[in-house]
Coordinates of C-alpha atoms in Angstrom, one line a residue:
Chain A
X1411 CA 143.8 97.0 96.6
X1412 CA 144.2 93.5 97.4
X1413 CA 146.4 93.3 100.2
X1414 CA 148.4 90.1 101.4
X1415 CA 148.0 88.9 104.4
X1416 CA 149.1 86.0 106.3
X1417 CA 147.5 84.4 109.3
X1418 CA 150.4 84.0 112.3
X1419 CA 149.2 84.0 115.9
X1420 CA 146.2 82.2 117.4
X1421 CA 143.2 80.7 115.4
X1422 CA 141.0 83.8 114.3
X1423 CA 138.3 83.9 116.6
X1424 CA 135.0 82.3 113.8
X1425 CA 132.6 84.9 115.0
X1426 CA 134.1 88.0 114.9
X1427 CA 135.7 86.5 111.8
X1428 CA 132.0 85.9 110.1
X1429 CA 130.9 89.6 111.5
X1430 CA 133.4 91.5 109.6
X1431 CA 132.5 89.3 106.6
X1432 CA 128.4 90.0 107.1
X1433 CA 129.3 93.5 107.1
X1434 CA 131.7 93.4 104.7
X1435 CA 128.6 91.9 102.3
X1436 CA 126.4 94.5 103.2
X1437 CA 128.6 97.4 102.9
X1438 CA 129.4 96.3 99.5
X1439 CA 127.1 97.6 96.9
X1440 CA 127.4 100.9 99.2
X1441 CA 130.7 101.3 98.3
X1442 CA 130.3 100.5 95.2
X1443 CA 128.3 102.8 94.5
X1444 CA 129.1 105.6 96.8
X1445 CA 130.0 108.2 93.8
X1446 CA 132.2 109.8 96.1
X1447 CA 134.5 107.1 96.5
X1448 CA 134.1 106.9 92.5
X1449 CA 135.2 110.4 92.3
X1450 CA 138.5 110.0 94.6
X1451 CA 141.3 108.8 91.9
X1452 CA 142.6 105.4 91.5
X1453 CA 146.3 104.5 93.0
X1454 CA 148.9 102.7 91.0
X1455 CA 149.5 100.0 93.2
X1456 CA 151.9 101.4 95.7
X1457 CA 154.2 99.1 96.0
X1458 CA 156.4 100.5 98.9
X1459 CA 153.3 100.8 100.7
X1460 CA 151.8 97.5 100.2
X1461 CA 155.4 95.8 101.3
X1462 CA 155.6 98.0 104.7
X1463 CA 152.0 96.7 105.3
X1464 CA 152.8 93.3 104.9
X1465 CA 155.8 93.4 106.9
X1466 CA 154.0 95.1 109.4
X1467 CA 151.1 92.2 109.0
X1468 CA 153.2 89.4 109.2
X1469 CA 155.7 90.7 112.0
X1470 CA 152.8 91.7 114.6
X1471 CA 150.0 89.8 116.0
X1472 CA 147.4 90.7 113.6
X1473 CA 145.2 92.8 115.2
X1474 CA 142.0 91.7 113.1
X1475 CA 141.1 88.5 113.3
X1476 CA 141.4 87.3 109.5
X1477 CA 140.2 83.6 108.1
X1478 CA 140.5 82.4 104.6
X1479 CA 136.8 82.8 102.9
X1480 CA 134.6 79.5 103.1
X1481 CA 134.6 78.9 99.9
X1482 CA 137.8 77.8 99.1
X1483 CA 138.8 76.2 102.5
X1484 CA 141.4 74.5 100.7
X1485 CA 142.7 77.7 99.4
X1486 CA 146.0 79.1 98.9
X1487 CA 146.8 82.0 101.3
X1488 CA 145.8 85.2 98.9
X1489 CA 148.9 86.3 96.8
X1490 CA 150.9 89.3 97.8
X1491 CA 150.2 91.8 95.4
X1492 CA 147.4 90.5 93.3
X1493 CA 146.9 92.1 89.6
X1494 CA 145.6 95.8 89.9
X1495 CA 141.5 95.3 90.2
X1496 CA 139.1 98.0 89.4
X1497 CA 138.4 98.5 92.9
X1498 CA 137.5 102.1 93.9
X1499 CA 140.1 102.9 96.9
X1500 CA 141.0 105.5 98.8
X1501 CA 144.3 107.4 98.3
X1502 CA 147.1 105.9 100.2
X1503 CA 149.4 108.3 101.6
X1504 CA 152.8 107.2 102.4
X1505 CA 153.8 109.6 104.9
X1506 CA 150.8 108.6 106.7
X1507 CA 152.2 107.1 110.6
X1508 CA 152.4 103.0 111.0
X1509 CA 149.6 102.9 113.4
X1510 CA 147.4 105.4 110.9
X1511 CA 148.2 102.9 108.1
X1512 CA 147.9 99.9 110.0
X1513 CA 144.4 101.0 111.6
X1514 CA 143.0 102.0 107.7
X1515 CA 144.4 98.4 106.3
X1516 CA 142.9 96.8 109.6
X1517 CA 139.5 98.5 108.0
X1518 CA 140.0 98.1 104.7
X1519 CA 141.1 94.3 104.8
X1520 CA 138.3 92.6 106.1
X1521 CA 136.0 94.5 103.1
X1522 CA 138.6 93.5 100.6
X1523 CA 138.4 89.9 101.8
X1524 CA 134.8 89.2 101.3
X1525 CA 135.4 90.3 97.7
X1526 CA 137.7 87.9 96.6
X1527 CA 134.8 85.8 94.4
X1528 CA 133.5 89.2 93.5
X1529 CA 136.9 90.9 92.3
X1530 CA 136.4 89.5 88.2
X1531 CA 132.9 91.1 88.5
X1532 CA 133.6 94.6 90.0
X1533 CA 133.0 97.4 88.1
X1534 CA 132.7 101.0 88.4
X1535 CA 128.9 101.5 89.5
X1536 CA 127.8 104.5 87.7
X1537 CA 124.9 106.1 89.1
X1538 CA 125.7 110.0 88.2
X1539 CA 126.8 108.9 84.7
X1540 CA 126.2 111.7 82.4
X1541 CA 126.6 111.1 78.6
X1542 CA 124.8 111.6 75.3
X1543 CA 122.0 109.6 76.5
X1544 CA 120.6 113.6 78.3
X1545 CA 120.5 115.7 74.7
X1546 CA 118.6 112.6 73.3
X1547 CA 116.0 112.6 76.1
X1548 CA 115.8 115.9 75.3
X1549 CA 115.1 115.5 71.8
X1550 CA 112.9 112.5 72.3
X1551 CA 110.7 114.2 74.8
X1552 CA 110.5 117.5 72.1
X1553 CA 109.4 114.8 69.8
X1554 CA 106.6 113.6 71.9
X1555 CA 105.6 116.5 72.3
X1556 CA 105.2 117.3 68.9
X1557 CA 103.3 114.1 68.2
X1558 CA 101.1 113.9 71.3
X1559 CA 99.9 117.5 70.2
X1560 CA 99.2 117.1 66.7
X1561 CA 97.7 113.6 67.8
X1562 CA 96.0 114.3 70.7
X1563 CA 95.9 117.4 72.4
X1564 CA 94.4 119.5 69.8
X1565 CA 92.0 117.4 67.7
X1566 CA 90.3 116.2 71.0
X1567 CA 90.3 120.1 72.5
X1568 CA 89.0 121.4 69.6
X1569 CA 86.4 118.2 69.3
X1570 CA 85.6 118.7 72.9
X1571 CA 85.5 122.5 72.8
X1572 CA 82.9 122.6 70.0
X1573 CA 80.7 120.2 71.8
X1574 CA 81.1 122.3 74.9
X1575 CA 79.7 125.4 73.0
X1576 CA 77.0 123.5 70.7
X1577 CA 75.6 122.7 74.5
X1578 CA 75.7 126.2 75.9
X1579 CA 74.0 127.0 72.3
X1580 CA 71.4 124.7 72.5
X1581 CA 70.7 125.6 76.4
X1582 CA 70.5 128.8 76.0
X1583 CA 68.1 128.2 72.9
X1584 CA 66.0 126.4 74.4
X1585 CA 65.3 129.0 77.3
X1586 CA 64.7 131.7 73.7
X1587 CA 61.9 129.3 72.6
X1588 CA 59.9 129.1 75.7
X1589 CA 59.3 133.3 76.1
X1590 CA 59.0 133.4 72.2
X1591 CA 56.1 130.4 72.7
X1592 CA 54.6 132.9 75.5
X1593 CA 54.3 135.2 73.0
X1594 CA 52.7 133.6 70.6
X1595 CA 50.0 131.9 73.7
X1596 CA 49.2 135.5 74.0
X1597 CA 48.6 136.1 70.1
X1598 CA 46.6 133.0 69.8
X1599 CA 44.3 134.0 73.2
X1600 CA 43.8 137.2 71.8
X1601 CA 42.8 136.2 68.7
X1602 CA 40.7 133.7 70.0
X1603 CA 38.9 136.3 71.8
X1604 CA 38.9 138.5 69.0
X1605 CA 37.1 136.1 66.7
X1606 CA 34.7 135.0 70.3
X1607 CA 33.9 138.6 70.2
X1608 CA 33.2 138.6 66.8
X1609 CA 30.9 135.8 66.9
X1610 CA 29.1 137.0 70.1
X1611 CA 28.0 140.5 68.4
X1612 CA 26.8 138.6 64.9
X1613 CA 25.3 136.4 67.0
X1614 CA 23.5 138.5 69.0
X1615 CA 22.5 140.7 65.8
X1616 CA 21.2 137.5 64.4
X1617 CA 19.1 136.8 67.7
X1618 CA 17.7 139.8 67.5
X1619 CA 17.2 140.1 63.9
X1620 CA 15.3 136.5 64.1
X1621 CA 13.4 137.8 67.3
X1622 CA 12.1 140.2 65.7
X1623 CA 10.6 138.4 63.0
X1624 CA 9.5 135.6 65.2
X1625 CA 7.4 138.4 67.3
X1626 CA 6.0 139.4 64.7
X1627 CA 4.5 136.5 62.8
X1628 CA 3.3 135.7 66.6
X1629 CA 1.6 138.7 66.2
X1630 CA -0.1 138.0 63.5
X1631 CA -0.8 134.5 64.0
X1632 CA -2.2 136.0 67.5
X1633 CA -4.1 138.0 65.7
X1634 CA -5.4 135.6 63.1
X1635 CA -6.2 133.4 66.1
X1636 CA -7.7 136.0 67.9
X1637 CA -9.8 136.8 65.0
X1638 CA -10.9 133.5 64.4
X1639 CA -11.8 133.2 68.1
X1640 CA -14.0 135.7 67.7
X1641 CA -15.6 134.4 65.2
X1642 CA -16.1 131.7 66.7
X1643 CA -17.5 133.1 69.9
X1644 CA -19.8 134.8 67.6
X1645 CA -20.4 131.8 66.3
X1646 CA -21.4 130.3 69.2
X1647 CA -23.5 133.2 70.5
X1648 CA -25.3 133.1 68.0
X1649 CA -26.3 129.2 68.0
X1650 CA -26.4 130.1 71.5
X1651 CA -29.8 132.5 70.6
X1652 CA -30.6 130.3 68.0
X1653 CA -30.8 127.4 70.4
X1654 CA -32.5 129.2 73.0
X1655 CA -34.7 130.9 70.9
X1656 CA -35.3 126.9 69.2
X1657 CA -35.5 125.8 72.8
X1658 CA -37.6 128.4 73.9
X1659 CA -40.3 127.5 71.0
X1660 CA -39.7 124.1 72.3
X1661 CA -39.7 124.8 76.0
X1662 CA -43.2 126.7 75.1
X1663 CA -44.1 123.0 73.6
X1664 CA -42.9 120.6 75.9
X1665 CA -43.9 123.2 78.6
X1666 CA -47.4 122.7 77.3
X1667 CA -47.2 118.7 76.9
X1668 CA -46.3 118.3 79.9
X1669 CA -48.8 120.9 81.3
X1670 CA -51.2 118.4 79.5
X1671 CA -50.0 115.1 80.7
X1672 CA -49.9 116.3 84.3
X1673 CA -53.3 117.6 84.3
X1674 CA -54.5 115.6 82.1
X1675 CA -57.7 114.7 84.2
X1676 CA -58.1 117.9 85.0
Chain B
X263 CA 129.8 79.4 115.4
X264 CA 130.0 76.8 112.6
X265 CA 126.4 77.5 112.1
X266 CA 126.6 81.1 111.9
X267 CA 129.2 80.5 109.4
X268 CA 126.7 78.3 107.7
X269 CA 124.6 80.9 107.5
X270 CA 126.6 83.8 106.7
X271 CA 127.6 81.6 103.7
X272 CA 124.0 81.4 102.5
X273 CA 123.4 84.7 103.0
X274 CA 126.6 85.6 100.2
X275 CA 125.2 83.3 98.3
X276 CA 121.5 85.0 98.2
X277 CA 123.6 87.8 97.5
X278 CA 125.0 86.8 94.7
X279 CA 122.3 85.4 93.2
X280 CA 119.5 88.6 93.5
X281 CA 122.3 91.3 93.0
X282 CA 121.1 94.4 92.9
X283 CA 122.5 95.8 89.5
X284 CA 123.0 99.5 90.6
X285 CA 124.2 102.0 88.5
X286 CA 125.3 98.8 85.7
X287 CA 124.4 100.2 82.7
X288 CA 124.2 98.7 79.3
X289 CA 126.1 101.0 76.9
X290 CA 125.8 101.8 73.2
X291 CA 128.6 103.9 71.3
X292 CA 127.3 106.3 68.9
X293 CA 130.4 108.2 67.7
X294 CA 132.6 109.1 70.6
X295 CA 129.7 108.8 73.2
X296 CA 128.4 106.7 74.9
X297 CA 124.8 106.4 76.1
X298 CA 122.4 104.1 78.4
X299 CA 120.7 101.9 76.0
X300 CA 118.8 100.2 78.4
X301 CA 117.1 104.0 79.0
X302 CA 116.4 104.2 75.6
X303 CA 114.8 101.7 74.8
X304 CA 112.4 101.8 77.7
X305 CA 112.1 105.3 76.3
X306 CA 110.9 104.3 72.9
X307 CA 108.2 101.8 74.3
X308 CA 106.9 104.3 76.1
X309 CA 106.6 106.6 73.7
X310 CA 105.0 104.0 71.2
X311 CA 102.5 103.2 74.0
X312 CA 101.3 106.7 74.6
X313 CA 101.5 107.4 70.4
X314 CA 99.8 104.0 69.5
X315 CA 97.1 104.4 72.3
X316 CA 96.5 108.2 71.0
X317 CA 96.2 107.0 67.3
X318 CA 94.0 104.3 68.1
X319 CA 91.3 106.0 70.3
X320 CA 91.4 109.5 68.3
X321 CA 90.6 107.8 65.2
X322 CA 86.7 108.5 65.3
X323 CA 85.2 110.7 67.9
X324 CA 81.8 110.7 69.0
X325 CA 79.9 113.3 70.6
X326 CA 78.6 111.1 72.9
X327 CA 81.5 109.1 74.1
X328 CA 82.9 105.6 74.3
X329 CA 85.1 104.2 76.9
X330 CA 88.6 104.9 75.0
X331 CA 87.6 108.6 74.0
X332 CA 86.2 109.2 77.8
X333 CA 89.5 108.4 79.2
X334 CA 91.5 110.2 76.8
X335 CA 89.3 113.1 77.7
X336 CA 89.4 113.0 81.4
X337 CA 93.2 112.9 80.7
X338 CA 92.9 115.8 78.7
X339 CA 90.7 117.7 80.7
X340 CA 92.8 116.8 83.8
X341 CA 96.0 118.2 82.2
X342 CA 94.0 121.4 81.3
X343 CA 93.2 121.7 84.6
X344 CA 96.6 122.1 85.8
X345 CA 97.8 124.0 83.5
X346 CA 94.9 126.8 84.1
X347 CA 95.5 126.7 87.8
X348 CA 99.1 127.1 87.8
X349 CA 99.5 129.4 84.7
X350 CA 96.3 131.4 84.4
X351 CA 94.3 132.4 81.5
X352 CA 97.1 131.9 78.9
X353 CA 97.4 128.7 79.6
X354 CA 96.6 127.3 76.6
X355 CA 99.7 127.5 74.7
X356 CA 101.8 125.3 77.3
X357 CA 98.9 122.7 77.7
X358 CA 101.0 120.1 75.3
X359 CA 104.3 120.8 77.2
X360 CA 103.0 120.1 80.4
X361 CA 100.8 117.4 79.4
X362 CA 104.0 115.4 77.5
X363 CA 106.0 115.8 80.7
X364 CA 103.1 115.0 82.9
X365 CA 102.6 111.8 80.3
X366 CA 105.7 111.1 79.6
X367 CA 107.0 110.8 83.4
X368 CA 103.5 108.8 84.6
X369 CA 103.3 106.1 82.3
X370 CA 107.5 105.9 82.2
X371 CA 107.4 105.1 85.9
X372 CA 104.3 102.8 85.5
X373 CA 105.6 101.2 83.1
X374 CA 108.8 100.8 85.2
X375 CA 107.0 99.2 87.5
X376 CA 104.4 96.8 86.3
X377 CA 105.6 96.0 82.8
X378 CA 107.6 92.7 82.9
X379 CA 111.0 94.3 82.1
X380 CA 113.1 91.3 84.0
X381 CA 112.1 89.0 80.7
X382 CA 114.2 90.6 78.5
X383 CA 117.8 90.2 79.5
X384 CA 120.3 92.7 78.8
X385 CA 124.2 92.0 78.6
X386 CA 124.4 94.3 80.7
X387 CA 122.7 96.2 83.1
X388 CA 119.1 95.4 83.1
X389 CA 115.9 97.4 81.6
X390 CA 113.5 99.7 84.0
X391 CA 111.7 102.8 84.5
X392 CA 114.0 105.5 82.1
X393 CA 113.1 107.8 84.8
X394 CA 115.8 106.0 86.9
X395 CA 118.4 107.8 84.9
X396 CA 120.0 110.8 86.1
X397 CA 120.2 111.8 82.7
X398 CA 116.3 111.5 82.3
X399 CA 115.7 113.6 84.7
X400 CA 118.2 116.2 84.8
X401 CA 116.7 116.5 80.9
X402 CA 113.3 116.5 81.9
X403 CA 114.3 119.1 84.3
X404 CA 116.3 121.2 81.8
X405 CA 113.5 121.7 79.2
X406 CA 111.4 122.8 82.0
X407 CA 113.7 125.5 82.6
X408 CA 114.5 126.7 79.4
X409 CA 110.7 126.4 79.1
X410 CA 110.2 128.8 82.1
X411 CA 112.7 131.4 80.8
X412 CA 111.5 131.4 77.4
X413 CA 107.9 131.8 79.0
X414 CA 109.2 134.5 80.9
X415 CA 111.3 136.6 78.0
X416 CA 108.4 135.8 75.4
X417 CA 106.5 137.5 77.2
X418 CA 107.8 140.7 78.9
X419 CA 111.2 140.7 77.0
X420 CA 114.5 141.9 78.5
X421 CA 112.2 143.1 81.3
X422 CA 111.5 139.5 82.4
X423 CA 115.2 139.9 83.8
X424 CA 113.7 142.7 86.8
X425 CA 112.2 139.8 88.6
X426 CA 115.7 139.1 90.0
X427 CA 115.7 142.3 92.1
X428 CA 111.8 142.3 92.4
X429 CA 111.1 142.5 96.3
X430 CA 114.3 144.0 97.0
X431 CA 118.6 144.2 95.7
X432 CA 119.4 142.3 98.0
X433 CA 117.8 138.8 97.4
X434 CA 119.9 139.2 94.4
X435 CA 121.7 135.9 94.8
X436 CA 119.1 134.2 96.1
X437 CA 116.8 134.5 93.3
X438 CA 120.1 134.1 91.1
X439 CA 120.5 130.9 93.1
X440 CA 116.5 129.4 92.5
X441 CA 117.1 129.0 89.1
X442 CA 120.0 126.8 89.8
X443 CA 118.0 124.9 92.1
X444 CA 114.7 125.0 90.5
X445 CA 116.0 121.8 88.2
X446 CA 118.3 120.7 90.5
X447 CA 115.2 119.8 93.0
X448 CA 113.5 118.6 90.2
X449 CA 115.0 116.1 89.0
X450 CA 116.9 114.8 91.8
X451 CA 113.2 114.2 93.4
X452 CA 112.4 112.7 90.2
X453 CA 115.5 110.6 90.6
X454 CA 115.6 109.7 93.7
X455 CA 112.0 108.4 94.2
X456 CA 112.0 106.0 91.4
X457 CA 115.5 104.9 91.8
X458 CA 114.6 104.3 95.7
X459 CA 111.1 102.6 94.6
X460 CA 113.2 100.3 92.6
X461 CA 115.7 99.5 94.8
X462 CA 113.5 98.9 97.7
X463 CA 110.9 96.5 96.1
X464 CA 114.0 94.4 94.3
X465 CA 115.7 94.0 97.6
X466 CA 112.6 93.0 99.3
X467 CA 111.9 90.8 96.3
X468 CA 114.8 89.0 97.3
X469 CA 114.4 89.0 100.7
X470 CA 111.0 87.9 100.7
X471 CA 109.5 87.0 97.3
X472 CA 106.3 85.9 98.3
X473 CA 103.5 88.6 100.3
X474 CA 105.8 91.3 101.8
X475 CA 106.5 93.4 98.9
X476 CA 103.3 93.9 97.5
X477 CA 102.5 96.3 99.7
X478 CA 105.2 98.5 98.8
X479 CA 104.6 98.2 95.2
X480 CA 101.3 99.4 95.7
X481 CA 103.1 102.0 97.4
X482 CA 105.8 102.5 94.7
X483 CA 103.0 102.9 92.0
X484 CA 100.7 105.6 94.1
X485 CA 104.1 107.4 94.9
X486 CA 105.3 107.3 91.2
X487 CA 102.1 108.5 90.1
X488 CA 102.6 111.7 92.6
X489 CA 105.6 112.1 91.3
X490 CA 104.5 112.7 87.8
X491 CA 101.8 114.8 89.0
X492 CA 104.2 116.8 91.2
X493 CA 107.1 117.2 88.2
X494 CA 104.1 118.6 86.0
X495 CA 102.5 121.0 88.1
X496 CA 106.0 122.8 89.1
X497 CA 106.7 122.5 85.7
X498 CA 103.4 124.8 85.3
X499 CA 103.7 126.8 88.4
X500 CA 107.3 128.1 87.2
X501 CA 106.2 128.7 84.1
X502 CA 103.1 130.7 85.4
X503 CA 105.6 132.4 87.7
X504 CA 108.0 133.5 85.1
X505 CA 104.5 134.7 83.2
X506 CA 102.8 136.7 85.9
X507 CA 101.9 139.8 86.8
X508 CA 102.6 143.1 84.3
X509 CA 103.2 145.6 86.9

């Protein structure tokens, strides 16, 4: 409510002046938005009320310093009664006392002021503004749901999943395959050794097989030899006799020559 | 004093020029409602970034795989994770619910604040994070609880309703009251932390545009994040909750 006021008395002192305006500034979008002032009704402008205060304004030394807002130094003093503005307010009471109402103007005015430039502007801040705008979220967020599932969450799980399990399969395979190729090691060593046993015996059959024949055409090649060395020895003895018994004729001869050409003279 | 004056003057006019737009909405009329536009239209591009960004990686997967599909799966496998920790082993069922509010709330209040929302300029009002709408998040916060009851009665049926005199009669009310304030906490701390994120890195934006409030955006985007997380896994643990234990 936009409350007339005139400036009687002494020149408003500038700095308490400017001080009510800084906090007026920053108090603003606070009260603005303060959704419990927003909750508290609007007055019709009361006019009773606003006359008394500005009789009581213009008769006493105003107890808050006012001064006309910078902007407009040139400015008209601010119109009694000024069209009714959107403002949140609180609820004037009329059988509230003169110094109650003059205290709560005194507070209220120097807000009021500082909003003069701001007055077109002002509207109700809505910060707890429930409408149609919740069952659509709703829906919309269903809807994403929907999607993001179909979409997402179950092609790549179930992508993902089976990739999880064809590992585990393949692990645990591999560890399978390494005792079955332990088995078959074994299968392959003993056969080896089968067939090495194998081998050994016809082998050794064969040795002795072979042996035996080898001994014996030693044998008989000893015995061929031996024969013939006998034969030989005979052989020999015998040109053995024959030589001596040649040699001895010939001993008896040269025996005698050589009788006769040593004693020749004799 | 004339120079305080001076300044005080500036000061308004600062004002005036970086004010805050709290609570201005920019309203459509469908019908006889009316409805924050500006929420739903961040809405929609959020969506279409999570659905475009889906359809484009989950086109062809590879077992072993690329950068896209990795992500999509750590994602994936993260939401699974919370899901099985706060639900248990029937978790599977509730993994899209809790993943779409997880999603849903993250990249919303990402998106809130890194996007480059200030371009586009509104009649009225101005666009950001649709998370800092009351409406949102009281939604968000409803589904959760209808979620959580029908958890509850799907699986143990009128029985589900014993759990309000479980330890004893007489925490009646109060178990009465905690499903009054199971959403009510949850999306007022929704709320409250992006709306306060918001508020604090425009005013310091306009304060001090240049080094100071990048700090507290980095701030603003780890504690938005949280906030997701934190939304999804109560989400999960009421859900559980409401699910466990067949006496």
């Amino acid at each position: 409510m936009l409350v007339g006021l005139t400036t009687n008395g002494p020149r408003p002192d500038p700095f308490r002046c400017g001080t009510f305006q800084l906090i007026a500034l920053l108090s603003n979008p606070l009260l603005l938005s303060n959704p419990i002032l927003r909750l508290s009704s609007y007055t019709h402008p009361n006019h009773k009320a606003v006359a008394m205060a500005n009789m009581i304004m213009a008769s006493t030394k105003p107890l808050v310093p006012v001064c006309t807002n910078s902007r407009s130094p040139t400015s008209k003093l601010p119109v009694l009664q000024i069209s009714l503005p959107k403002v949140p307010t609180l609820k004037l009471k009329l059988p509230m006392s003169k110094p109650q109402m003059l205290s709560l103007l005194g507070g209220i005015a120097p807000l009021v002021l500082a909003q003069p430039s701001l007055a077109s502007e002002i509207e109700k801040a809505a910060l707890f503004d429930f409408n149609l705008t919740l069952p659509i979220i709703m829906v919309e967020v269903l809807f994403l749901m929907v999607a993001l599932d179909k979409i997402w969450f179950t092609p790549l799980g179930k992508f993902m999943d089976e990739r999880d399990a064809a590992i585990r399969e393949k692990l645990s395979s591999v560890k399978d395959t390494s005792s079955e190729v332990k088995q078959l090691e074994e299968k392959a060593n003993a056969v080896m050794a089968a067939a090495r046993a194998e081998i050994a015996a016809a082998l050794n059959a064969m040795k002795k097989e072979t042996q035996a024949e080898v001994e014996e055409k030693i044998a008989e090649g000893r015995k061929k030899v031996e024969a013939e060395l006998q034969e030989a020895l005979a052989n020999l003895e015998r040109q053995k006799e024959e030589t001596i018994k040649s040699l001895d004729s010939q001993i008896a001869d040269l025996s005698q020559e050589i009788v006769k050409k040593v004693l020749p003279i004799a | 004093m004339n120079v305080l004056l001076c300044a005080i003057n500036t000061l308004k006019r600062l004002y005036d020029i970086s004010a805050v737009e709290v609570g201005q909405h920019f309203y459509w009329q469908i019908g006889s409602f009316q409805v924050h536009a500006q929420v739903l239209i961040t809405s929609w591009v959020v969506i279409a970034i999570l659905l475009v960004s889906a359809i484009l990686v989950i086109r062809n997967l590879q077992t072993i795989p690329n950068f896209g599909q990795n992500f999509f799966e750590y994602v994936l496998e993260f939401i699974r994770d919370v899901s099985k920790t706060q639900i248990g082993e029937e978790y599977a069922p509730w993994v899209p619910f809790i993943g779409t509010l997880f999603l849903f709330i993250f990249v919303s209040n990402w998106s809130g604040a890194l996007l480059p929302w200030k371009i586009i300029q509104l009649p009225h009002g101005e666009l950001a994070a649709p998370t800092n709408d009351i409406n949102t998040t009281v939604a968000l916060a409803l589904l959760t609880s209808v979620a959580y009851f029908y958890a509850g009665l799907s699986k143990k049926g009128l029985a589900y309703f014993s759990k309000y005199i479980q330890p004893t009669p007489i925490l009646l009310p109060i178990n009465i009251l905690e499903d009054f304030t199971k959403p009510l906490s949850l999306s007022f701390r929704l709320f409250g932390n992006i709306l306060a994120d918001e508020l604090v890195v425009v005013v310091l934006v306009s304060l001090v545009p240049l080094v100071v409030p990048i700090p507290v955006m980095f701030l603003g985007l780890f504690t938005s994040g949280i906030q997701a997380l934190i939304f999804a896994t109560l989400a999960a643990a009421y859900i559980g909750e409401s699910m466990e234990g067949h006496h």
